[in-house]
Structures are given as C-alpha cells and as structure tokens.
Amino acid sequence: MSGLTFRLTSAPKERLDLSQLTPRKLSSTPLAQVLKLNVGSTKSGLSLGDVFAVSGKPGDTVRIESGSARLDFVGAELDHGTLIVEGDVGVSAGRNMRGGRLEIKGDAGNLLGSGISGGEIFVKGSAASQVGGLSAGDKFGMTGGLIVIDGHAGDRTGDRMRRGTIYIRGKCGSFAGSRMVGGTIWTELGFGADPGLLLRRGTLIGPSVEQMLPTFADAGRHDLVILRILSRYMSATLGSQAPKPLPTAVRKYAGDLATVGKGEILLTA
Amino acid sequence: MKVNGILIDDTFAEAFGMAGTGVIITADTMKWARIAATTMAGFGTSVIGAGAEVGIDRELKPEETPDGRPGVRVLLFGFSPEAATSQLKTRVGQCVLTSPGSACYAGVESDKRIGLGQGPRFFGDGFQTAKRLGKKRYWRVPVMDGEFVIEETTGVVTDAVGGGNLIILGNDRAGLLTTAEAAVDAIGGVPDVITPFPGGIVRSGSKVGSKYKGAVASTNDAFCPTLRGRVKSELSPDTVAVLEIVIDGLTSKSVADAMRVGLKAVIDTGAAKGVTRVTAGNYGGKLGQHHYKLRELLP
C-alpha cells in the first residue's frame, strides 16, 4: 500500500481545500509542485507545504495523518484508490466521488458525500447534516455508491438523493430523505422527526421514527424480498463489518403522499 | 469399437452455435422454485418448434441465491440474443411472475446483457419501483402476495452450443429407457448444461426435411425400428428401440463434459439392460461448427 502521507505541522488557521489530494491527481504532479498547491481559503495564499509535512511516494493510497474540522473537500472527485484520514474532516468530504474508498477515522462535517456517484465512504465517528445531499447548483444529491457511518448522522440525510446506499449504525437526524428521488437510507437506531418529507421514491429503513409525517400511509407488515437482497449486498460489500440482516417482516409506510408517493419508510422494530 | 459389451460408433455429434442465457428463480420453498422453473422450461424442447430450448441446470441452496432463499437455475438457448430475449420475456412474464412467492435474477454473468425485468416490470401499472444496489438494478412489482422482484438484465453468451447428443440403441425398450435416465441423471451433475427434451430424452429423433411441404424436419426413418426392411436402416436386426439425449451448454467444454459423463453412465450399466450400441447425430460435419467425437469422450 504505497502512497503519500500528509501530516499537519500545526492546527490550520483557516479552512483548507484538500480536493487536490487524491491518488490520481497526486500521481501526476511532481512532489515539489504538490507542496506549492494552494489549499487556503483566504487571500493568504496558503500552500500545502505551509501546513503539511509530506512523506512517502505517490501511489494508490493517500493518508492524512492528522484530522481537523477545517479540512474541507477531502476526497472530492476521488475516482480510484484509497484516501485515509486519521481524524476529523470538514465540509463536503467525498464531494462528487466516482469511485475508490474514503476512510475517515473521526467525524465528518456537513455535506459528506455530496453528489457522490460511486465508491465507498466510511466514517468512524459521526457526520453532520446533509449526508449524501446536494450543494448549490446540483440537480440531485447522492446518485450512487455507499456511505457507512459508524456514529450518528445529522439532519436532512439523503436530501434529494437519487441512488446509492447510506448506512448509519447510530441515529439519523430529522428530515432524513427529504425530497429524495431514490436510493436507500438505513439507520440502526432510528430516524428523527419527519423523515421522508416530499419523498418521491426511495427507501428509509430503521427501527423507529420520532414523528411520522401525516402524509405517510400505513401499508401493513410485509416480508419484502428486496430487504433480503439488501442484506446480502451489505454482507458482500462490508464483510465482517456488515450489519445484522434485516428482519423478514417490516412495517411499511408509503409516501410522501403529498408528492409522487412511491417511497417507503420501513420500520424494523 | 466395443466397450463393456457396447458398440461405440466411430462418429461424432455435430452441434451448433447458439445464444445462451439464464435466470435464477427463487421462492419461499424449493418446491415452489421448482414449480416456477419447470413451468418456465415447459414447451422448451427444440428451438425449431418451440422458439427456445429451455431446461433446469441445477437447484441452488439458499446461500447460493441473491436473496438467500431456495432457487433453481434455468438456462435458455435461442438462435440469437434477440430470439432469446423474446422467449425470456414471455416465459418469465407468464410462468415466473405468476408463480407464488417467486423472484427472478440474472443466471448468467456476461458483459453482454439482455432485458429480464424490462418487460415484466410494466405489469406493475406504474406502481413498480426500482432499487439499484451496487451495479445491479432490481424491479419491485406489486402483486397479490406481496412483491415480485426481478433483476433488470441478465447476461447472454453468443458462443453457447446447442445440439450435443448421444443416440443409444438397445434390444430392450425398458432397459434402454432406464439406461438413458441414468445418463441424464449423470449429465445433471455437469454445470452450465441442460437436456431440454422431456426428462432429458428424445424418442423422436429427426432428419432434416420432409416429403411434405412446409415441414422442416421429419422422423429419422433410418433409426426407426419399425421401418427396418422398408428404408435404408441404420439398425441391426436385434435393435428394438433408440433414444437420444440432446445437450445444450453455455460453453463447448460443458457440452463435451456432459457427453463424456453421459457416455460413461451408458457404458457402465447399459449392457446388462440391453443397450447394444451408442452413436451420435451429425450432418456430415457440414452444418455445425462443433464436433464431439465419441472415441475422444470414452471413459
């Protein structure tokens, strides 16, 4: 697992844009030029060499040994290889990812996996709001790939999500799957208030909902074959880290009937 | 040459290139997976008359299927991917969608894909929904016992082989049938092949053409024991019956393997049951691109 390793020499004094630090971009850039990359977000012209010590050789893996909530756009546009962050990251980690693997050992800021269309994101800690959501100018949020969060996820997870899977071992905040067009959000500890606001299509799975929108209809308990397939898919993708298979019978709420209404909230408890 | 008391002709089976595809059908129980698969494979004997040659490749344990339920793999062979697609659509729509508790998935993995759920999904009348997981897309069609789940596409291979065969001759009709059954059972253990005729066995081997206009094939008179004396017969005086096993496979190797185990089963036990000779059907080597020489398949 060869690759470059970056270590913060001091706590960043401004927000840093680390979208350049992907295996593909770094493999085609001489190290001297890498150190000159502008990563600052102010007029200071902060270069990568000003805040990071770099070691190793370009390869399929990039490692950021120290984390900070000021490290933004980590793994943005990642399309192959692995990017590992040993601590926290800021906003828009994994933005528009198309492939590869992003591992965040700490917490993630807002808009984790915004616009992601492929690849896998793993977060050891929790993620703030709009996981797999959309940024200004985007038509959709997440359109593919897999996001796994070991902790909790904030509000509006999967906002305008179209495809892909978000799995949260902890709890999911309010308005999960708002304006969602497709895809799957699965939480082990339940949803906050009003999940599926204007949900058109897509699936929200969890043991409970703090408050169900009145525009969701109770469709009864069902044994859904698709959930067996989903459990198999997670098992094949995550191996020993895969969640326990879903129960054979779940309670289905269909909605949001204020719009297309082909979505569903499936309660596992 | 004679092997174990059975004459093995120095000839070859001549087979043709076909398009091969397949599905995995699952259900709540193996019984219902088997029912759906058998129904789908029904009237799937000869591509000439039935449009496709269809059969059960094997039964699958729950851990081998996409949804963890018991399943059956069905293979379907047609003249072209387009012909296979059309047959797949109607057979799945009529026989699998309708079967209680069923689900249907790709049974062949190949870069070339054909539609599987693309037709049956419209049965959902707008209530159907899609779910993409990784690279696979599934349709969920509401039906009266829940949901019919069907994968959007399945793989198709264009270098599949149809028409591998063994022709078995004997002086005891019952013993011949028992031996042919044993050969079909043995072939059942070979992956990626089917024996599409009833019980895997054909009693009406055909020749190309007919005295009647419009009939593309007619009875293989040279192998009909009751015509001995009237036509230029291939049969010795003691032959009372002839049965044929036709084999289709996703690969040429699988067809050869199937013929090999079938031939072995006949040779192992056939003589005691009245089997006297094994030969194979061909057209002089001019029509089919795959030739399977019996002497090269001997155990």
PDB file of N, CA and C in Angstrom, chain B residues 171-262:
ATOM      1  N   ASN B 171     -31.774 -53.560 -27.294  1.00  0.00           N
ATOM      2  CA  ASN B 171     -32.695 -54.649 -27.654  1.00  0.00           C
ATOM      3  C   ASN B 171     -33.782 -54.848 -26.614  1.00  0.00           C
ATOM      4  N   ASP B 172     -33.856 -53.906 -25.648  1.00  0.00           N
ATOM      5  CA  ASP B 172     -34.892 -53.969 -24.620  1.00  0.00           C
ATOM      6  C   ASP B 172     -35.344 -52.532 -24.334  1.00  0.00           C
ATOM      7  N   ARG B 173     -36.588 -52.249 -24.660  1.00  0.00           N
ATOM      8  CA  ARG B 173     -37.040 -50.849 -24.582  1.00  0.00           C
ATOM      9  C   ARG B 173     -37.009 -50.298 -23.153  1.00  0.00           C
ATOM     10  N   ALA B 174     -37.467 -51.111 -22.205  1.00  0.00           N
ATOM     11  CA  ALA B 174     -37.484 -50.655 -20.809  1.00  0.00           C
ATOM     12  C   ALA B 174     -36.061 -50.456 -20.286  1.00  0.00           C
ATOM     13  N   GLY B 175     -35.205 -51.396 -20.594  1.00  0.00           N
ATOM     14  CA  GLY B 175     -33.811 -51.297 -20.143  1.00  0.00           C
ATOM     15  C   GLY B 175     -33.113 -50.113 -20.780  1.00  0.00           C
ATOM     16  N   LEU B 176     -33.432 -49.854 -22.026  1.00  0.00           N
ATOM     17  CA  LEU B 176     -32.843 -48.714 -22.740  1.00  0.00           C
ATOM     18  C   LEU B 176     -33.253 -47.402 -22.071  1.00  0.00           C
ATOM     19  N   LEU B 177     -34.546 -47.331 -21.721  1.00  0.00           N
ATOM     20  CA  LEU B 177     -35.037 -46.107 -21.075  1.00  0.00           C
ATOM     21  C   LEU B 177     -34.362 -45.907 -19.710  1.00  0.00           C
ATOM     22  N   THR B 178     -34.240 -46.985 -18.951  1.00  0.00           N
ATOM     23  CA  THR B 178     -33.584 -46.882 -17.638  1.00  0.00           C
ATOM     24  C   THR B 178     -32.147 -46.395 -17.805  1.00  0.00           C
ATOM     25  N   THR B 179     -31.468 -46.908 -18.811  1.00  0.00           N
ATOM     26  CA  THR B 179     -30.074 -46.500 -19.039  1.00  0.00           C
ATOM     27  C   THR B 179     -30.002 -45.028 -19.455  1.00  0.00           C
ATOM     28  N   ALA B 180     -30.913 -44.627 -20.339  1.00  0.00           N
ATOM     29  CA  ALA B 180     -30.930 -43.222 -20.767  1.00  0.00           C
ATOM     30  C   ALA B 180     -31.219 -42.300 -19.579  1.00  0.00           C
ATOM     31  N   GLU B 181     -32.110 -42.744 -18.701  1.00  0.00           N
ATOM     32  CA  GLU B 181     -32.401 -41.942 -17.488  1.00  0.00           C
ATOM     33  C   GLU B 181     -31.154 -41.785 -16.631  1.00  0.00           C
ATOM     34  N   ALA B 182     -30.400 -42.872 -16.500  1.00  0.00           N
ATOM     35  CA  ALA B 182     -29.163 -42.811 -15.699  1.00  0.00           C
ATOM     36  C   ALA B 182     -28.176 -41.835 -16.330  1.00  0.00           C
ATOM     37  N   ALA B 183     -28.123 -41.832 -17.665  1.00  0.00           N
ATOM     38  CA  ALA B 183     -27.212 -40.905 -18.349  1.00  0.00           C
ATOM     39  C   ALA B 183     -27.647 -39.457 -18.124  1.00  0.00           C
ATOM     40  N   VAL B 184     -28.959 -39.211 -18.183  1.00  0.00           N
ATOM     41  CA  VAL B 184     -29.474 -37.848 -17.956  1.00  0.00           C
ATOM     42  C   VAL B 184     -29.176 -37.413 -16.513  1.00  0.00           C
ATOM     43  N   ASP B 185     -29.355 -38.344 -15.580  1.00  0.00           N
ATOM     44  CA  ASP B 185     -29.036 -38.023 -14.177  1.00  0.00           C
ATOM     45  C   ASP B 185     -27.570 -37.629 -14.033  1.00  0.00           C
ATOM     46  N   ALA B 186     -26.707 -38.373 -14.701  1.00  0.00           N
ATOM     47  CA  ALA B 186     -25.272 -38.077 -14.614  1.00  0.00           C
ATOM     48  C   ALA B 186     -24.971 -36.710 -15.237  1.00  0.00           C
ATOM     49  N   ILE B 187     -25.608 -36.422 -16.347  1.00  0.00           N
ATOM     50  CA  ILE B 187     -25.407 -35.124 -17.020  1.00  0.00           C
ATOM     51  C   ILE B 187     -25.913 -33.985 -16.132  1.00  0.00           C
ATOM     52  N   GLY B 188     -26.908 -34.272 -15.335  1.00  0.00           N
ATOM     53  CA  GLY B 188     -27.446 -33.264 -14.416  1.00  0.00           C
ATOM     54  C   GLY B 188     -26.408 -32.726 -13.450  1.00  0.00           C
ATOM     55  N   GLY B 189     -25.354 -33.468 -13.230  1.00  0.00           N
ATOM     56  CA  GLY B 189     -24.292 -33.011 -12.322  1.00  0.00           C
ATOM     57  C   GLY B 189     -23.281 -32.098 -12.996  1.00  0.00           C
ATOM     58  N   VAL B 190     -23.390 -31.949 -14.310  1.00  0.00           N
ATOM     59  CA  VAL B 190     -22.447 -31.085 -15.038  1.00  0.00           C
ATOM     60  C   VAL B 190     -23.013 -29.677 -15.085  1.00  0.00           C
ATOM     61  N   PRO B 191     -22.266 -28.675 -14.622  1.00  0.00           N
ATOM     62  CA  PRO B 191     -22.802 -27.308 -14.634  1.00  0.00           C
ATOM     63  C   PRO B 191     -22.887 -26.732 -16.037  1.00  0.00           C
ATOM     64  N   ASP B 192     -23.796 -25.799 -16.191  1.00  0.00           N
ATOM     65  CA  ASP B 192     -23.950 -24.994 -17.418  1.00  0.00           C
ATOM     66  C   ASP B 192     -24.525 -25.762 -18.598  1.00  0.00           C
ATOM     67  N   VAL B 193     -25.173 -26.897 -18.355  1.00  0.00           N
ATOM     68  CA  VAL B 193     -25.811 -27.610 -19.466  1.00  0.00           C
ATOM     69  C   VAL B 193     -27.254 -27.961 -19.106  1.00  0.00           C
ATOM     70  N   ILE B 194     -28.045 -28.155 -20.147  1.00  0.00           N
ATOM     71  CA  ILE B 194     -29.405 -28.673 -19.969  1.00  0.00           C
ATOM     72  C   ILE B 194     -29.648 -29.779 -20.992  1.00  0.00           C
ATOM     73  N   THR B 195     -30.594 -30.634 -20.671  1.00  0.00           N
ATOM     74  CA  THR B 195     -31.093 -31.625 -21.633  1.00  0.00           C
ATOM     75  C   THR B 195     -32.567 -31.279 -21.814  1.00  0.00           C
ATOM     76  N   PRO B 196     -32.898 -30.512 -22.863  1.00  0.00           N
ATOM     77  CA  PRO B 196     -34.194 -29.822 -22.892  1.00  0.00           C
ATOM     78  C   PRO B 196     -35.416 -30.694 -23.179  1.00  0.00           C
ATOM     79  N   PHE B 197     -35.230 -31.901 -23.651  1.00  0.00           N
ATOM     80  CA  PHE B 197     -36.403 -32.709 -24.009  1.00  0.00           C
ATOM     81  C   PHE B 197     -37.051 -33.337 -22.782  1.00  0.00           C
ATOM     82  N   PRO B 198     -38.219 -33.942 -22.942  1.00  0.00           N
ATOM     83  CA  PRO B 198     -38.953 -34.473 -21.767  1.00  0.00           C
ATOM     84  C   PRO B 198     -38.089 -35.459 -20.970  1.00  0.00           C
ATOM     85  N   GLY B 199     -37.850 -35.134 -19.726  1.00  0.00           N
ATOM     86  CA  GLY B 199     -36.995 -36.000 -18.918  1.00  0.00           C
ATOM     87  C   GLY B 199     -35.581 -36.078 -19.453  1.00  0.00           C
ATOM     88  N   GLY B 200     -35.242 -35.182 -20.370  1.00  0.00           N
ATOM     89  CA  GLY B 200     -33.896 -35.169 -20.956  1.00  0.00           C
ATOM     90  C   GLY B 200     -33.731 -36.111 -22.128  1.00  0.00           C
ATOM     91  N   ILE B 201     -34.816 -36.788 -22.524  1.00  0.00           N
ATOM     92  CA  ILE B 201     -34.689 -37.859 -23.516  1.00  0.00           C
ATOM     93  C   ILE B 201     -35.631 -37.612 -24.703  1.00  0.00           C
ATOM     94  N   VAL B 202     -35.126 -37.853 -25.917  1.00  0.00           N
ATOM     95  CA  VAL B 202     -35.927 -37.708 -27.133  1.00  0.00           C
ATOM     96  C   VAL B 202     -36.169 -39.087 -27.725  1.00  0.00           C
ATOM     97  N   ARG B 203     -37.423 -39.372 -28.034  1.00  0.00           N
ATOM     98  CA  ARG B 203     -37.664 -40.628 -28.738  1.00  0.00           C
ATOM     99  C   ARG B 203     -37.976 -40.383 -30.211  1.00  0.00           C
ATOM    100  N   SER B 204     -38.076 -39.104 -30.588  1.00  0.00           N
ATOM    101  CA  SER B 204     -38.433 -38.788 -31.973  1.00  0.00           C
ATOM    102  C   SER B 204     -37.297 -38.026 -32.634  1.00  0.00           C
ATOM    103  N   GLY B 205     -36.159 -38.673 -32.742  1.00  0.00           N
ATOM    104  CA  GLY B 205     -35.053 -38.043 -33.454  1.00  0.00           C
ATOM    105  C   GLY B 205     -35.501 -37.689 -34.861  1.00  0.00           C
ATOM    106  N   SER B 206     -34.950 -36.608 -35.401  1.00  0.00           N
ATOM    107  CA  SER B 206     -35.451 -36.127 -36.688  1.00  0.00           C
ATOM    108  C   SER B 206     -34.336 -36.047 -37.721  1.00  0.00           C
ATOM    109  N   LYS B 207     -34.777 -36.052 -38.949  1.00  0.00           N
ATOM    110  CA  LYS B 207     -33.866 -35.739 -40.056  1.00  0.00           C
ATOM    111  C   LYS B 207     -34.313 -34.396 -40.635  1.00  0.00           C
ATOM    112  N   VAL B 208     -33.412 -33.798 -41.389  1.00  0.00           N
ATOM    113  CA  VAL B 208     -33.751 -32.511 -41.992  1.00  0.00           C
ATOM    114  C   VAL B 208     -34.703 -32.751 -43.154  1.00  0.00           C
ATOM    115  N   GLY B 209     -35.770 -31.950 -43.252  1.00  0.00           N
ATOM    116  CA  GLY B 209     -36.685 -32.001 -44.384  1.00  0.00           C
ATOM    117  C   GLY B 209     -37.762 -33.057 -44.251  1.00  0.00           C
ATOM    118  N   SER B 210     -38.646 -33.067 -45.242  1.00  0.00           N
ATOM    119  CA  SER B 210     -39.799 -33.961 -45.219  1.00  0.00           C
ATOM    120  C   SER B 210     -40.354 -34.081 -46.629  1.00  0.00           C
ATOM    121  N   LYS B 211     -41.154 -35.115 -46.840  1.00  0.00           N
ATOM    122  CA  LYS B 211     -41.820 -35.198 -48.133  1.00  0.00           C
ATOM    123  C   LYS B 211     -42.946 -34.163 -48.233  1.00  0.00           C
ATOM    124  N   TYR B 212     -43.345 -33.654 -47.057  1.00  0.00           N
ATOM    125  CA  TYR B 212     -44.431 -32.686 -47.044  1.00  0.00           C
ATOM    126  C   TYR B 212     -43.888 -31.259 -47.070  1.00  0.00           C
ATOM    127  N   LYS B 213     -44.488 -30.447 -47.897  1.00  0.00           N
ATOM    128  CA  LYS B 213     -44.069 -29.050 -47.978  1.00  0.00           C
ATOM    129  C   LYS B 213     -44.337 -28.354 -46.640  1.00  0.00           C
ATOM    130  N   GLY B 214     -43.441 -27.535 -46.239  1.00  0.00           N
ATOM    131  CA  GLY B 214     -43.668 -26.772 -45.014  1.00  0.00           C
ATOM    132  C   GLY B 214     -43.132 -27.432 -43.763  1.00  0.00           C
ATOM    133  N   ALA B 215     -42.861 -28.714 -43.797  1.00  0.00           N
ATOM    134  CA  ALA B 215     -42.281 -29.378 -42.618  1.00  0.00           C
ATOM    135  C   ALA B 215     -40.756 -29.342 -42.755  1.00  0.00           C
ATOM    136  N   VAL B 216     -40.119 -28.700 -41.788  1.00  0.00           N
ATOM    137  CA  VAL B 216     -38.658 -28.544 -41.895  1.00  0.00           C
ATOM    138  C   VAL B 216     -37.924 -29.785 -41.398  1.00  0.00           C
ATOM    139  N   ALA B 217     -38.611 -30.614 -40.625  1.00  0.00           N
ATOM    140  CA  ALA B 217     -37.969 -31.821 -40.113  1.00  0.00           C
ATOM    141  C   ALA B 217     -38.995 -32.941 -40.069  1.00  0.00           C
ATOM    142  N   SER B 218     -38.499 -34.141 -40.130  1.00  0.00           N
ATOM    143  CA  SER B 218     -39.421 -35.289 -40.057  1.00  0.00           C
ATOM    144  C   SER B 218     -38.700 -36.464 -39.407  1.00  0.00           C
ATOM    145  N   THR B 219     -39.405 -37.537 -39.178  1.00  0.00           N
ATOM    146  CA  THR B 219     -38.858 -38.634 -38.385  1.00  0.00           C
ATOM    147  C   THR B 219     -37.581 -39.209 -39.005  1.00  0.00           C
ATOM    148  N   ASN B 220     -36.680 -39.590 -38.162  1.00  0.00           N
ATOM    149  CA  ASN B 220     -35.384 -40.111 -38.606  1.00  0.00           C
ATOM    150  C   ASN B 220     -35.576 -41.580 -38.985  1.00  0.00           C
ATOM    151  N   ASP B 221     -36.105 -41.802 -40.177  1.00  0.00           N
ATOM    152  CA  ASP B 221     -36.534 -43.160 -40.555  1.00  0.00           C
ATOM    153  C   ASP B 221     -35.420 -44.191 -40.449  1.00  0.00           C
ATOM    154  N   ALA B 222     -34.194 -43.776 -40.669  1.00  0.00           N
ATOM    155  CA  ALA B 222     -33.087 -44.734 -40.613  1.00  0.00           C
ATOM    156  C   ALA B 222     -32.905 -45.310 -39.207  1.00  0.00           C
ATOM    157  N   PHE B 223     -33.453 -44.634 -38.215  1.00  0.00           N
ATOM    158  CA  PHE B 223     -33.320 -45.109 -36.831  1.00  0.00           C
ATOM    159  C   PHE B 223     -34.661 -45.590 -36.255  1.00  0.00           C
ATOM    160  N   CYS B 224     -35.668 -45.713 -37.101  1.00  0.00           N
ATOM    161  CA  CYS B 224     -36.957 -46.202 -36.613  1.00  0.00           C
ATOM    162  C   CYS B 224     -36.997 -47.730 -36.761  1.00  0.00           C
ATOM    163  N   PRO B 225     -37.094 -48.448 -35.666  1.00  0.00           N
ATOM    164  CA  PRO B 225     -37.026 -49.912 -35.763  1.00  0.00           C
ATOM    165  C   PRO B 225     -38.184 -50.522 -36.552  1.00  0.00           C
ATOM    166  N   THR B 226     -39.337 -49.874 -36.535  1.00  0.00           N
ATOM    167  CA  THR B 226     -40.473 -50.473 -37.253  1.00  0.00           C
ATOM    168  C   THR B 226     -40.379 -50.271 -38.762  1.00  0.00           C
ATOM    169  N   LEU B 227     -39.426 -49.475 -39.189  1.00  0.00           N
ATOM    170  CA  LEU B 227     -39.265 -49.255 -40.639  1.00  0.00           C
ATOM    171  C   LEU B 227     -38.126 -50.093 -41.217  1.00  0.00           C
ATOM    172  N   ARG B 228     -37.512 -50.882 -40.332  1.00  0.00           N
ATOM    173  CA  ARG B 228     -36.417 -51.733 -40.815  1.00  0.00           C
ATOM    174  C   ARG B 228     -36.960 -52.647 -41.922  1.00  0.00           C
ATOM    175  N   GLY B 229     -36.285 -52.717 -43.004  1.00  0.00           N
ATOM    176  CA  GLY B 229     -36.753 -53.517 -44.125  1.00  0.00           C
ATOM    177  C   GLY B 229     -37.417 -52.679 -45.198  1.00  0.00           C
ATOM    178  N   ARG B 230     -37.959 -51.527 -44.776  1.00  0.00           N
ATOM    179  CA  ARG B 230     -38.629 -50.657 -45.749  1.00  0.00           C
ATOM    180  C   ARG B 230     -37.710 -49.537 -46.214  1.00  0.00           C
ATOM    181  N   VAL B 231     -36.825 -49.098 -45.296  1.00  0.00           N
ATOM    182  CA  VAL B 231     -35.939 -47.972 -45.630  1.00  0.00           C
ATOM    183  C   VAL B 231     -34.500 -48.416 -45.443  1.00  0.00           C
ATOM    184  N   LYS B 232     -33.572 -47.542 -45.848  1.00  0.00           N
ATOM    185  CA  LYS B 232     -32.159 -47.867 -45.640  1.00  0.00           C
ATOM    186  C   LYS B 232     -31.881 -47.670 -44.148  1.00  0.00           C
ATOM    187  N   SER B 233     -32.022 -48.735 -43.392  1.00  0.00           N
ATOM    188  CA  SER B 233     -31.977 -48.636 -41.936  1.00  0.00           C
ATOM    189  C   SER B 233     -30.546 -48.618 -41.406  1.00  0.00           C
ATOM    190  N   GLU B 234     -30.382 -47.944 -40.301  1.00  0.00           N
ATOM    191  CA  GLU B 234     -29.095 -47.908 -39.587  1.00  0.00           C
ATOM    192  C   GLU B 234     -29.076 -48.969 -38.496  1.00  0.00           C
ATOM    193  N   LEU B 235     -30.169 -49.696 -38.352  1.00  0.00           N
ATOM    194  CA  LEU B 235     -30.317 -50.547 -37.173  1.00  0.00           C
ATOM    195  C   LEU B 235     -30.040 -52.012 -37.480  1.00  0.00           C
ATOM    196  N   SER B 236     -29.422 -52.663 -36.502  1.00  0.00           N
ATOM    197  CA  SER B 236     -29.171 -54.097 -36.627  1.00  0.00           C
ATOM    198  C   SER B 236     -30.480 -54.841 -36.336  1.00  0.00           C
ATOM    199  N   PRO B 237     -30.576 -56.100 -36.711  1.00  0.00           N
ATOM    200  CA  PRO B 237     -31.849 -56.822 -36.553  1.00  0.00           C
ATOM    201  C   PRO B 237     -32.343 -56.899 -35.113  1.00  0.00           C
ATOM    202  N   ASP B 238     -31.431 -56.871 -34.143  1.00  0.00           N
ATOM    203  CA  ASP B 238     -31.882 -57.043 -32.758  1.00  0.00           C
ATOM    204  C   ASP B 238     -32.282 -55.717 -32.103  1.00  0.00           C
ATOM    205  N   THR B 239     -32.121 -54.605 -32.780  1.00  0.00           N
ATOM    206  CA  THR B 239     -32.464 -53.316 -32.162  1.00  0.00           C
ATOM    207  C   THR B 239     -33.983 -53.131 -32.153  1.00  0.00           C
ATOM    208  N   VAL B 240     -34.518 -52.872 -30.941  1.00  0.00           N
ATOM    209  CA  VAL B 240     -35.963 -52.664 -30.859  1.00  0.00           C
ATOM    210  C   VAL B 240     -36.324 -51.216 -30.515  1.00  0.00           C
ATOM    211  N   ALA B 241     -35.347 -50.462 -30.021  1.00  0.00           N
ATOM    212  CA  ALA B 241     -35.660 -49.071 -29.678  1.00  0.00           C
ATOM    213  C   ALA B 241     -34.386 -48.234 -29.697  1.00  0.00           C
ATOM    214  N   VAL B 242     -34.601 -46.927 -29.960  1.00  0.00           N
ATOM    215  CA  VAL B 242     -33.496 -45.963 -29.993  1.00  0.00           C
ATOM    216  C   VAL B 242     -33.939 -44.714 -29.229  1.00  0.00           C
ATOM    217  N   LEU B 243     -33.081 -44.228 -28.361  1.00  0.00           N
ATOM    218  CA  LEU B 243     -33.372 -42.981 -27.637  1.00  0.00           C
ATOM    219  C   LEU B 243     -32.190 -42.034 -27.804  1.00  0.00           C
ATOM    220  N   GLU B 244     -32.509 -40.760 -27.766  1.00  0.00           N
ATOM    221  CA  GLU B 244     -31.453 -39.753 -27.956  1.00  0.00           C
ATOM    222  C   GLU B 244     -31.450 -38.794 -26.772  1.00  0.00           C
ATOM    223  N   ILE B 245     -30.266 -38.386 -26.406  1.00  0.00           N
ATOM    224  CA  ILE B 245     -30.139 -37.335 -25.374  1.00  0.00           C
ATOM    225  C   ILE B 245     -29.522 -36.121 -26.064  1.00  0.00           C
ATOM    226  N   VAL B 246     -30.226 -35.017 -26.037  1.00  0.00           N
ATOM    227  CA  VAL B 246     -29.718 -33.777 -26.646  1.00  0.00           C
ATOM    228  C   VAL B 246     -29.224 -32.861 -25.528  1.00  0.00           C
ATOM    229  N   ILE B 247     -28.073 -32.254 -25.764  1.00  0.00           N
ATOM    230  CA  ILE B 247     -27.438 -31.440 -24.717  1.00  0.00           C
ATOM    231  C   ILE B 247     -27.132 -30.052 -25.261  1.00  0.00           C
ATOM    232  N   ASP B 248     -27.562 -29.039 -24.517  1.00  0.00           N
ATOM    233  CA  ASP B 248     -27.182 -27.648 -24.807  1.00  0.00           C
ATOM    234  C   ASP B 248     -26.308 -27.155 -23.659  1.00  0.00           C
ATOM    235  N   GLY B 249     -25.313 -26.346 -23.984  1.00  0.00           N
ATOM    236  CA  GLY B 249     -24.441 -25.843 -22.927  1.00  0.00           C
ATOM    237  C   GLY B 249     -23.997 -24.423 -23.183  1.00  0.00           C
ATOM    238  N   LEU B 250     -23.640 -23.741 -22.101  1.00  0.00           N
ATOM    239  CA  LEU B 250     -23.169 -22.361 -22.249  1.00  0.00           C
ATOM    240  C   LEU B 250     -21.793 -22.311 -22.891  1.00  0.00           C
ATOM    241  N   THR B 251     -21.046 -23.414 -22.793  1.00  0.00           N
ATOM    242  CA  THR B 251     -19.716 -23.471 -23.417  1.00  0.00           C
ATOM    243  C   THR B 251     -19.567 -24.814 -24.122  1.00  0.00           C
ATOM    244  N   SER B 252     -18.646 -24.860 -25.061  1.00  0.00           N
ATOM    245  CA  SER B 252     -18.379 -26.113 -25.768  1.00  0.00           C
ATOM    246  C   SER B 252     -17.826 -27.153 -24.796  1.00  0.00           C
ATOM    247  N   LYS B 253     -17.012 -26.700 -23.875  1.00  0.00           N
ATOM    248  CA  LYS B 253     -16.432 -27.639 -22.900  1.00  0.00           C
ATOM    249  C   LYS B 253     -17.519 -28.291 -22.045  1.00  0.00           C
ATOM    250  N   SER B 254     -18.500 -27.499 -21.640  1.00  0.00           N
ATOM    251  CA  SER B 254     -19.554 -28.067 -20.791  1.00  0.00           C
ATOM    252  C   SER B 254     -20.344 -29.128 -21.547  1.00  0.00           C
ATOM    253  N   VAL B 255     -20.552 -28.916 -22.850  1.00  0.00           N
ATOM    254  CA  VAL B 255     -21.263 -29.921 -23.654  1.00  0.00           C
ATOM    255  C   VAL B 255     -20.415 -31.191 -23.761  1.00  0.00           C
ATOM    256  N   ALA B 256     -19.129 -31.011 -24.008  1.00  0.00           N
ATOM    257  CA  ALA B 256     -18.231 -32.182 -24.088  1.00  0.00           C
ATOM    258  C   ALA B 256     -18.214 -32.933 -22.761  1.00  0.00           C
ATOM    259  N   ASP B 257     -18.152 -32.197 -21.664  1.00  0.00           N
ATOM    260  CA  ASP B 257     -18.155 -32.835 -20.333  1.00  0.00           C
ATOM    261  C   ASP B 257     -19.448 -33.614 -20.111  1.00  0.00           C
ATOM    262  N   ALA B 258     -20.551 -33.023 -20.519  1.00  0.00           N
ATOM    263  CA  ALA B 258     -21.850 -33.681 -20.337  1.00  0.00           C
ATOM    264  C   ALA B 258     -21.923 -34.950 -21.169  1.00  0.00           C
ATOM    265  N   MET B 259     -21.454 -34.870 -22.414  1.00  0.00           N
ATOM    266  CA  MET B 259     -21.462 -36.072 -23.256  1.00  0.00           C
ATOM    267  C   MET B 259     -20.563 -37.155 -22.656  1.00  0.00           C
ATOM    268  N   ARG B 260     -19.455 -36.720 -22.098  1.00  0.00           N
ATOM    269  CA  ARG B 260     -18.499 -37.677 -21.513  1.00  0.00           C
ATOM    270  C   ARG B 260     -19.148 -38.425 -20.339  1.00  0.00           C
ATOM    271  N   VAL B 261     -19.793 -37.704 -19.430  1.00  0.00           N
ATOM    272  CA  VAL B 261     -20.379 -38.393 -18.264  1.00  0.00           C
ATOM    273  C   VAL B 261     -21.619 -39.200 -18.677  1.00  0.00           C
ATOM    274  N   GLY B 262     -22.326 -38.710 -19.681  1.00  0.00           N
ATOM    275  CA  GLY B 262     -23.483 -39.467 -20.174  1.00  0.00           C
ATOM    276  C   GLY B 262     -23.047 -40.780 -20.801  1.00  0.00           C
TER     277      GLY B 262
END
